[in-house]
Amino acid sequence: MFYEQNDRLLETQAFYRLESQQRRLTYNTLIELRGNIRVFCRIRPMTNTAAESNWLSANGNGELCAYLSNTAKRKFQFDHVFHVDASQEDIFKEISDIIASSVDGYNVCIMAYGQTGSGKTYTMEGPPGKPGVNILSIRELLRIINERHKVSFELSMSILEIYNENVVDLLSSTNCCDTVEIRHTGSAVSIVGATWVKVRNEADMQHAISLGQKGRHVAETKLNSSRHVHSRSHLIVSVCVVGTDSISGAVSRGQLTLCDLAGSERVEKSGITSGERFNEATHINLSLSALAQVFVALRNNQLHIPYRNTKLTQMLQPCLGGDAKTILIVNVTTDMNSISETLSTLQFGASARQVALGPAKAHVTNACTR
């Protein structure tokens, strides 16, 4: 009787491992077929004071046309284009399938790009009552791990900002926003001195995000209305997901990186010519330019990728270095006064979509190899 029970137990364990592997393989193969970098475009609805026009038109299959005149137009191809009436839930529904990969041991990155005032922070953070990608993604993480009863998970979160080429720890217990160090070990990148807090439930997540938002650098410029402030730094929310399978003993280590990039802006339009705001704008534009150079190098399969040119590209190297699954959301407006900036954003997104990072790799250690 004992041997029969033991044999059945071994068979059950083997079946579980096979079923688990097949499920993960099927899902991650679907993501791979869609491409490791997927690029989405979101069009922001305009305020009553903006010079709005219907010069941007999407045809429903991811193609966006920019009508510059009666005879001139430019086409941009994306994985999906969200119209002005798209809700926060609509955005997340389209990208949410990638979240499960971080639970399975993959590095996953979702970032938002666009000019100042195009809706990046709205998309990533969202206002009260309309949570954005950050909260919805971590909420989805918690839902997934709560459904996997045979795996025990540990989640921890860090929130960093890159302000004037300094990496600032927004969860520091000293309340003075300590700076941290980026360290390179071969192709690996680690953040030394960053604060990581445990996330056991949504309350923990909300508390950490609220704490991080309080310390972020924001300001008004000529590009902003008097009722709104905009971020003057890149915000990077990282969630480390470690899972231990109670049956197989395998340990997975994934990470979800959520990046709200500071807005690109033309200094002459922002009304900034000197001082602190000018210094901020200069650092923001230089780092975004460096990010564009990284995408160009990746697209052209260059031997040298200039990750180390800025703190932003250094921190995003694990998300772009061929070992991750990445989503880019480019945010644009229909404001006629921002046509050149919108075209630049659309070109950035369309170019990024041509980057082939190669197959992502899961970070899973089997019990017999530990």
Coordinates of C-alpha atoms in Angstrom, one line a residue:
M1 CA 0.0 0.0 0.0
F2 CA 2.8 2.4 0.9
Y3 CA 4.6 1.8 -2.4
E4 CA 1.4 2.3 -4.4
Q5 CA 0.7 5.6 -2.6
N6 CA 4.3 6.7 -3.2
D7 CA 4.1 5.8 -6.9
R8 CA 0.9 7.8 -7.3
L9 CA 2.4 10.7 -5.5
L10 CA 5.4 10.7 -7.8
E11 CA 3.1 10.4 -10.9
T12 CA 1.1 13.3 -9.6
Q13 CA 4.2 15.4 -9.1
A14 CA 5.5 14.6 -12.6
F15 CA 2.1 15.4 -14.1
Y16 CA 2.0 18.7 -12.3
R17 CA 5.5 19.7 -13.4
L18 CA 4.7 18.8 -17.0
E19 CA 1.3 20.6 -17.0
S20 CA 2.9 23.7 -15.4
Q21 CA 5.7 23.8 -17.9
Q22 CA 3.3 23.4 -20.8
R23 CA 1.0 26.1 -19.6
R24 CA 3.9 28.5 -19.2
L25 CA 5.4 27.6 -22.5
T26 CA 2.1 28.1 -24.3
Y27 CA 1.5 31.5 -22.8
N28 CA 5.1 32.8 -23.2
T29 CA 5.2 31.5 -26.8
L30 CA 2.1 33.7 -27.5
I31 CA 3.9 36.7 -26.1
E32 CA 7.0 35.9 -28.2
L33 CA 5.0 35.7 -31.4
R34 CA 3.8 39.3 -30.7
G35 CA 7.3 40.5 -30.3
N36 CA 9.5 41.2 -27.3
I37 CA 8.9 44.9 -27.7
R38 CA 5.3 45.9 -28.3
V39 CA 4.6 49.6 -28.9
F40 CA 1.2 51.2 -28.2
C41 CA 0.0 54.7 -28.9
R42 CA -2.4 56.7 -26.8
I43 CA -4.0 59.9 -28.0
R44 CA -4.9 62.3 -25.2
P45 CA -8.1 64.3 -25.4
M46 CA -7.6 68.0 -25.4
T47 CA -8.7 70.7 -23.0
N48 CA -11.1 73.4 -24.2
T49 CA -8.3 75.9 -24.5
A50 CA -6.1 73.7 -26.9
A51 CA -6.0 74.2 -30.6
E52 CA -7.5 70.7 -31.4
S53 CA -7.8 69.2 -34.8
N54 CA -8.5 65.7 -36.3
W55 CA -5.2 65.6 -38.1
L56 CA -4.5 62.3 -36.4
S57 CA -6.5 59.3 -37.6
A58 CA -6.3 55.6 -36.7
N59 CA -7.7 52.9 -39.0
G60 CA -8.2 50.2 -36.4
N61 CA -5.3 47.9 -37.2
G62 CA -2.6 49.8 -35.4
E63 CA -1.9 52.2 -38.2
L64 CA -1.9 55.9 -37.4
C65 CA -2.0 58.6 -40.1
A66 CA -0.9 62.1 -39.5
Y67 CA -2.5 64.5 -42.1
L68 CA -0.1 67.4 -42.4
S69 CA -1.9 69.1 -45.3
N70 CA -4.4 68.3 -48.0
T71 CA -1.8 66.4 -49.9
A72 CA 0.8 65.3 -47.3
K73 CA 0.5 62.6 -44.7
R74 CA 2.7 60.3 -42.7
K75 CA 1.9 56.8 -41.6
F76 CA 3.1 55.1 -38.3
Q77 CA 2.5 51.5 -37.4
F78 CA 1.9 50.3 -33.8
D79 CA 0.6 47.3 -32.1
H80 CA -2.5 49.2 -31.1
V81 CA -3.7 52.8 -31.1
F82 CA -6.0 54.0 -28.3
H83 CA -8.3 56.8 -29.2
V84 CA -9.2 59.8 -27.0
D85 CA -12.1 57.9 -25.4
A86 CA -10.0 54.9 -24.3
S87 CA -10.3 54.4 -20.5
Q88 CA -7.5 53.3 -18.1
E89 CA -9.1 49.8 -18.1
D90 CA -9.0 49.7 -21.9
I91 CA -5.2 50.4 -21.9
F92 CA -4.5 47.8 -19.2
K93 CA -6.7 45.1 -20.8
E94 CA -4.5 45.3 -23.9
I95 CA -1.2 45.0 -22.1
S96 CA -2.1 43.0 -19.0
D97 CA -1.2 39.6 -20.5
I98 CA 2.5 40.4 -20.1
I99 CA 2.2 40.7 -16.3
A100 CA 2.1 36.9 -15.8
S101 CA 5.6 36.6 -17.3
S102 CA 7.1 38.4 -14.3
V103 CA 5.5 35.8 -12.1
D104 CA 7.1 33.0 -14.3
G105 CA 10.6 34.5 -13.8
Y106 CA 10.9 36.9 -16.7
N107 CA 12.0 40.6 -16.6
V108 CA 9.1 42.7 -17.8
C109 CA 9.1 46.4 -18.5
I110 CA 6.3 48.9 -19.3
M111 CA 7.3 52.4 -20.0
A112 CA 5.5 55.6 -21.1
Y113 CA 7.1 58.2 -23.5
G114 CA 5.9 61.5 -24.8
Q115 CA 6.2 65.3 -24.6
T116 CA 5.3 67.2 -21.5
G117 CA 1.5 67.3 -21.0
S118 CA 0.8 64.3 -23.3
G119 CA -0.7 62.1 -20.6
K120 CA 2.2 59.8 -19.6
T121 CA 1.8 60.2 -15.8
Y122 CA -2.0 59.9 -16.2
T123 CA -1.5 56.7 -18.1
M124 CA 1.0 55.2 -15.6
E125 CA -0.2 56.6 -12.3
G126 CA -3.7 57.9 -12.9
P127 CA -5.8 60.3 -10.8
P128 CA -7.7 59.2 -7.7
G129 CA -10.5 56.8 -8.7
K130 CA -8.9 56.1 -12.1
P131 CA -5.7 54.1 -11.4
G132 CA -3.2 53.7 -14.1
V133 CA -0.8 51.0 -15.3
N134 CA 1.3 51.0 -12.1
I135 CA -1.5 50.2 -9.7
L136 CA -3.4 48.0 -12.1
S137 CA -0.2 46.0 -12.9
I138 CA 0.7 45.3 -9.3
R139 CA -2.9 44.5 -8.5
E140 CA -2.9 42.0 -11.3
L141 CA 0.4 40.5 -9.9
L142 CA -1.3 40.1 -6.5
R143 CA -4.3 38.4 -8.1
I144 CA -2.1 35.9 -10.1
I145 CA 0.1 34.9 -7.2
N146 CA -3.0 34.4 -5.0
E147 CA -4.3 31.9 -7.5
R148 CA -1.2 29.8 -7.6
H149 CA -1.6 27.9 -4.4
K150 CA 1.3 25.5 -4.9
V151 CA 3.8 28.3 -5.2
S152 CA 4.8 30.6 -2.4
F153 CA 5.7 34.1 -3.5
E154 CA 7.6 37.1 -2.1
L155 CA 7.0 40.5 -3.6
S156 CA 9.2 43.6 -2.8
M157 CA 9.1 47.1 -4.3
S158 CA 11.4 50.0 -4.9
I159 CA 10.6 53.4 -6.3
L160 CA 13.5 55.5 -7.7
E161 CA 13.6 58.7 -9.7
I162 CA 16.3 60.0 -11.9
Y163 CA 16.5 63.8 -11.3
N164 CA 19.3 65.8 -12.9
E165 CA 21.3 62.6 -13.4
N166 CA 21.0 61.6 -9.8
V167 CA 19.2 58.4 -8.9
V168 CA 17.1 59.2 -5.9
D169 CA 15.5 56.6 -3.5
L170 CA 11.9 57.8 -2.9
L171 CA 11.3 55.1 -0.3
S172 CA 14.2 56.1 1.9
S173 CA 13.4 56.0 5.6
T174 CA 15.5 59.1 6.3
N175 CA 12.9 61.3 4.6
C176 CA 15.7 63.1 2.7
C177 CA 15.5 61.2 -0.6
D178 CA 18.9 59.5 -0.5
T179 CA 20.8 59.0 -3.8
V180 CA 21.8 55.5 -4.7
E181 CA 24.5 54.0 -6.9
I182 CA 24.3 52.1 -10.2
R183 CA 26.8 49.2 -10.3
H184 CA 27.8 47.2 -13.3
T185 CA 29.0 43.6 -13.1
G186 CA 29.6 42.4 -16.6
S187 CA 26.3 42.9 -18.4
A188 CA 24.4 42.8 -15.1
V189 CA 23.2 46.1 -13.5
S190 CA 22.4 46.5 -9.8
I191 CA 21.2 49.4 -7.7
V192 CA 23.2 49.6 -4.5
G193 CA 21.5 51.2 -1.5
A194 CA 17.9 51.2 -2.8
T195 CA 15.1 50.6 -0.3
W196 CA 13.0 47.6 -1.0
V197 CA 9.7 47.2 0.9
K198 CA 7.6 44.0 1.2
V199 CA 4.3 43.9 -0.6
R200 CA 1.9 41.4 0.8
N201 CA -1.4 43.0 -0.2
E202 CA -2.8 46.1 -2.0
A203 CA -2.6 48.2 1.1
D204 CA 1.2 47.7 1.2
M205 CA 1.4 48.6 -2.5
Q206 CA -0.8 51.7 -2.1
H207 CA 1.3 52.9 0.9
A208 CA 4.6 52.5 -1.0
I209 CA 3.3 54.3 -4.1
S210 CA 1.8 57.1 -2.1
L211 CA 5.2 57.6 -0.3
G212 CA 7.0 57.6 -3.6
Q213 CA 4.7 60.2 -5.1
K214 CA 5.3 62.6 -2.3
G215 CA 9.0 62.9 -3.0
R216 CA 8.9 63.2 -6.7
H217 CA 10.1 66.4 -8.4
V218 CA 7.3 68.3 -10.2
A219 CA 7.0 71.9 -11.5
E220 CA 5.0 74.1 -13.8
T221 CA 6.3 75.6 -17.0
K222 CA 4.8 77.6 -19.8
L223 CA 3.7 74.3 -21.4
N224 CA 1.4 73.6 -18.5
S225 CA -1.8 75.2 -17.5
S226 CA -1.9 77.0 -14.1
R227 CA -3.9 74.1 -12.6
H228 CA -1.5 71.4 -13.4
V229 CA 2.1 70.4 -12.6
H230 CA 4.2 68.0 -14.4
S231 CA 7.1 65.7 -13.4
R232 CA 10.6 66.8 -13.8
S233 CA 12.2 63.4 -13.4
H234 CA 12.0 59.8 -14.7
L235 CA 10.1 57.6 -12.2
I236 CA 11.0 53.9 -12.1
V237 CA 8.8 51.5 -10.0
S238 CA 10.3 48.0 -9.7
V239 CA 8.6 44.9 -8.3
C240 CA 10.7 41.9 -7.6
V241 CA 8.8 38.6 -7.7
V242 CA 10.4 35.5 -6.2
G243 CA 8.4 32.3 -6.3
T244 CA 9.2 28.9 -4.8
D245 CA 7.3 25.8 -6.1
S246 CA 6.3 23.7 -3.2
I247 CA 6.2 20.5 -5.3
S248 CA 9.2 20.8 -7.7
G249 CA 11.3 23.1 -5.5
A250 CA 12.1 25.4 -8.4
V251 CA 12.7 29.0 -7.7
S252 CA 11.7 31.8 -10.1
R253 CA 13.0 35.4 -9.9
G254 CA 11.2 37.9 -12.1
Q255 CA 10.9 41.6 -12.1
L256 CA 8.3 44.1 -13.2
T257 CA 9.7 47.5 -14.1
L258 CA 7.2 50.4 -14.6
C259 CA 8.8 53.6 -16.0
D260 CA 7.1 57.0 -16.3
L261 CA 9.6 58.9 -18.4
A262 CA 9.8 62.7 -17.9
G263 CA 8.3 64.7 -20.7
S264 CA 10.4 65.8 -23.7
E265 CA 10.1 69.5 -24.4
R266 CA 11.5 72.3 -26.5
V267 CA 13.1 74.9 -24.3
E268 CA 11.9 77.8 -26.4
K269 CA 8.3 76.7 -26.0
S270 CA 8.6 76.0 -22.3
G271 CA 9.5 79.6 -21.6
I272 CA 12.6 78.4 -19.7
T273 CA 16.0 80.1 -20.5
S274 CA 18.0 79.7 -17.3
G275 CA 17.9 78.5 -13.7
E276 CA 16.7 75.3 -12.1
R277 CA 13.9 74.5 -14.7
F278 CA 16.4 75.0 -17.6
N279 CA 18.8 72.6 -15.9
E280 CA 16.0 70.0 -15.5
A281 CA 14.9 70.3 -19.1
T282 CA 18.5 69.9 -20.3
H283 CA 19.0 66.7 -18.3
I284 CA 15.6 65.3 -19.4
N285 CA 16.2 65.9 -23.1
L286 CA 19.8 64.5 -23.0
S287 CA 18.6 61.3 -21.3
L288 CA 15.7 60.9 -23.7
S289 CA 18.1 61.5 -26.6
A290 CA 20.4 58.8 -25.2
L291 CA 17.5 56.4 -25.0
A292 CA 16.7 57.1 -28.6
Q293 CA 20.3 56.3 -29.5
V294 CA 20.1 53.0 -27.7
F295 CA 17.0 52.0 -29.7
V296 CA 18.8 53.0 -32.9
A297 CA 21.8 50.9 -32.0
L298 CA 19.6 47.9 -31.1
R299 CA 17.6 48.2 -34.3
N300 CA 20.8 48.3 -36.4
N301 CA 22.3 45.4 -34.5
Q302 CA 25.4 47.4 -33.6
L303 CA 28.1 45.7 -31.6
H304 CA 28.3 48.6 -29.1
I305 CA 25.1 49.7 -27.4
P306 CA 25.6 53.1 -25.6
Y307 CA 23.8 52.1 -22.4
R308 CA 26.3 54.0 -20.1
N309 CA 25.7 57.4 -21.6
T310 CA 23.1 58.4 -19.0
K311 CA 21.7 57.0 -15.7
L312 CA 18.3 56.3 -17.5
T313 CA 19.8 54.1 -20.1
Q314 CA 22.0 52.3 -17.5
M315 CA 18.9 51.5 -15.4
L316 CA 16.9 50.4 -18.4
Q317 CA 19.7 48.1 -19.8
P318 CA 18.2 45.0 -18.2
C319 CA 14.9 45.8 -19.9
L320 CA 16.4 46.4 -23.3
G321 CA 19.4 44.1 -23.3
G322 CA 17.8 41.0 -24.8
D323 CA 16.7 39.5 -21.5
A324 CA 13.2 41.0 -21.0
K325 CA 9.8 41.6 -22.4
T326 CA 9.1 45.3 -23.0
I327 CA 6.1 47.4 -23.7
L328 CA 6.4 51.0 -24.8
I329 CA 3.4 53.4 -24.6
V330 CA 3.9 56.6 -26.6
N331 CA 1.5 59.4 -25.6
V332 CA 0.5 62.1 -28.0
T333 CA -2.0 64.9 -28.3
T334 CA -4.0 66.4 -31.2
D335 CA -3.0 69.9 -30.2
M336 CA -2.1 71.8 -33.4
N337 CA 0.6 73.7 -31.5
S338 CA 2.5 70.5 -30.8
I339 CA 2.6 68.9 -34.3
S340 CA 6.4 68.7 -34.4
E341 CA 6.7 67.2 -30.9
T342 CA 3.9 64.7 -31.7
L343 CA 5.6 63.6 -35.0
S344 CA 8.8 63.2 -33.1
T345 CA 7.1 61.0 -30.5
L346 CA 5.4 58.9 -33.2
Q347 CA 8.7 58.4 -35.0
F348 CA 10.3 57.3 -31.7
G349 CA 7.6 54.7 -31.1
A350 CA 7.6 53.4 -34.7
S351 CA 11.4 53.0 -34.6
A352 CA 11.3 51.3 -31.3
R353 CA 8.8 48.8 -32.7
Q354 CA 11.4 47.6 -35.2
V355 CA 13.9 46.6 -32.4
A356 CA 14.3 42.8 -32.1
L357 CA 15.7 41.9 -28.7
G358 CA 15.6 38.2 -29.3
P359 CA 13.9 35.6 -27.0
A360 CA 13.6 36.6 -23.4
K361 CA 14.9 34.2 -20.8
A362 CA 13.2 33.1 -17.6
H363 CA 15.2 33.2 -14.4
V364 CA 14.3 29.9 -12.9
T365 CA 16.6 27.7 -10.7
N366 CA 15.7 24.0 -10.4
A367 CA 15.9 22.4 -7.0
C368 CA 18.6 20.0 -8.1
T369 CA 20.9 22.8 -9.3
R370 CA 20.7 25.0 -6.3

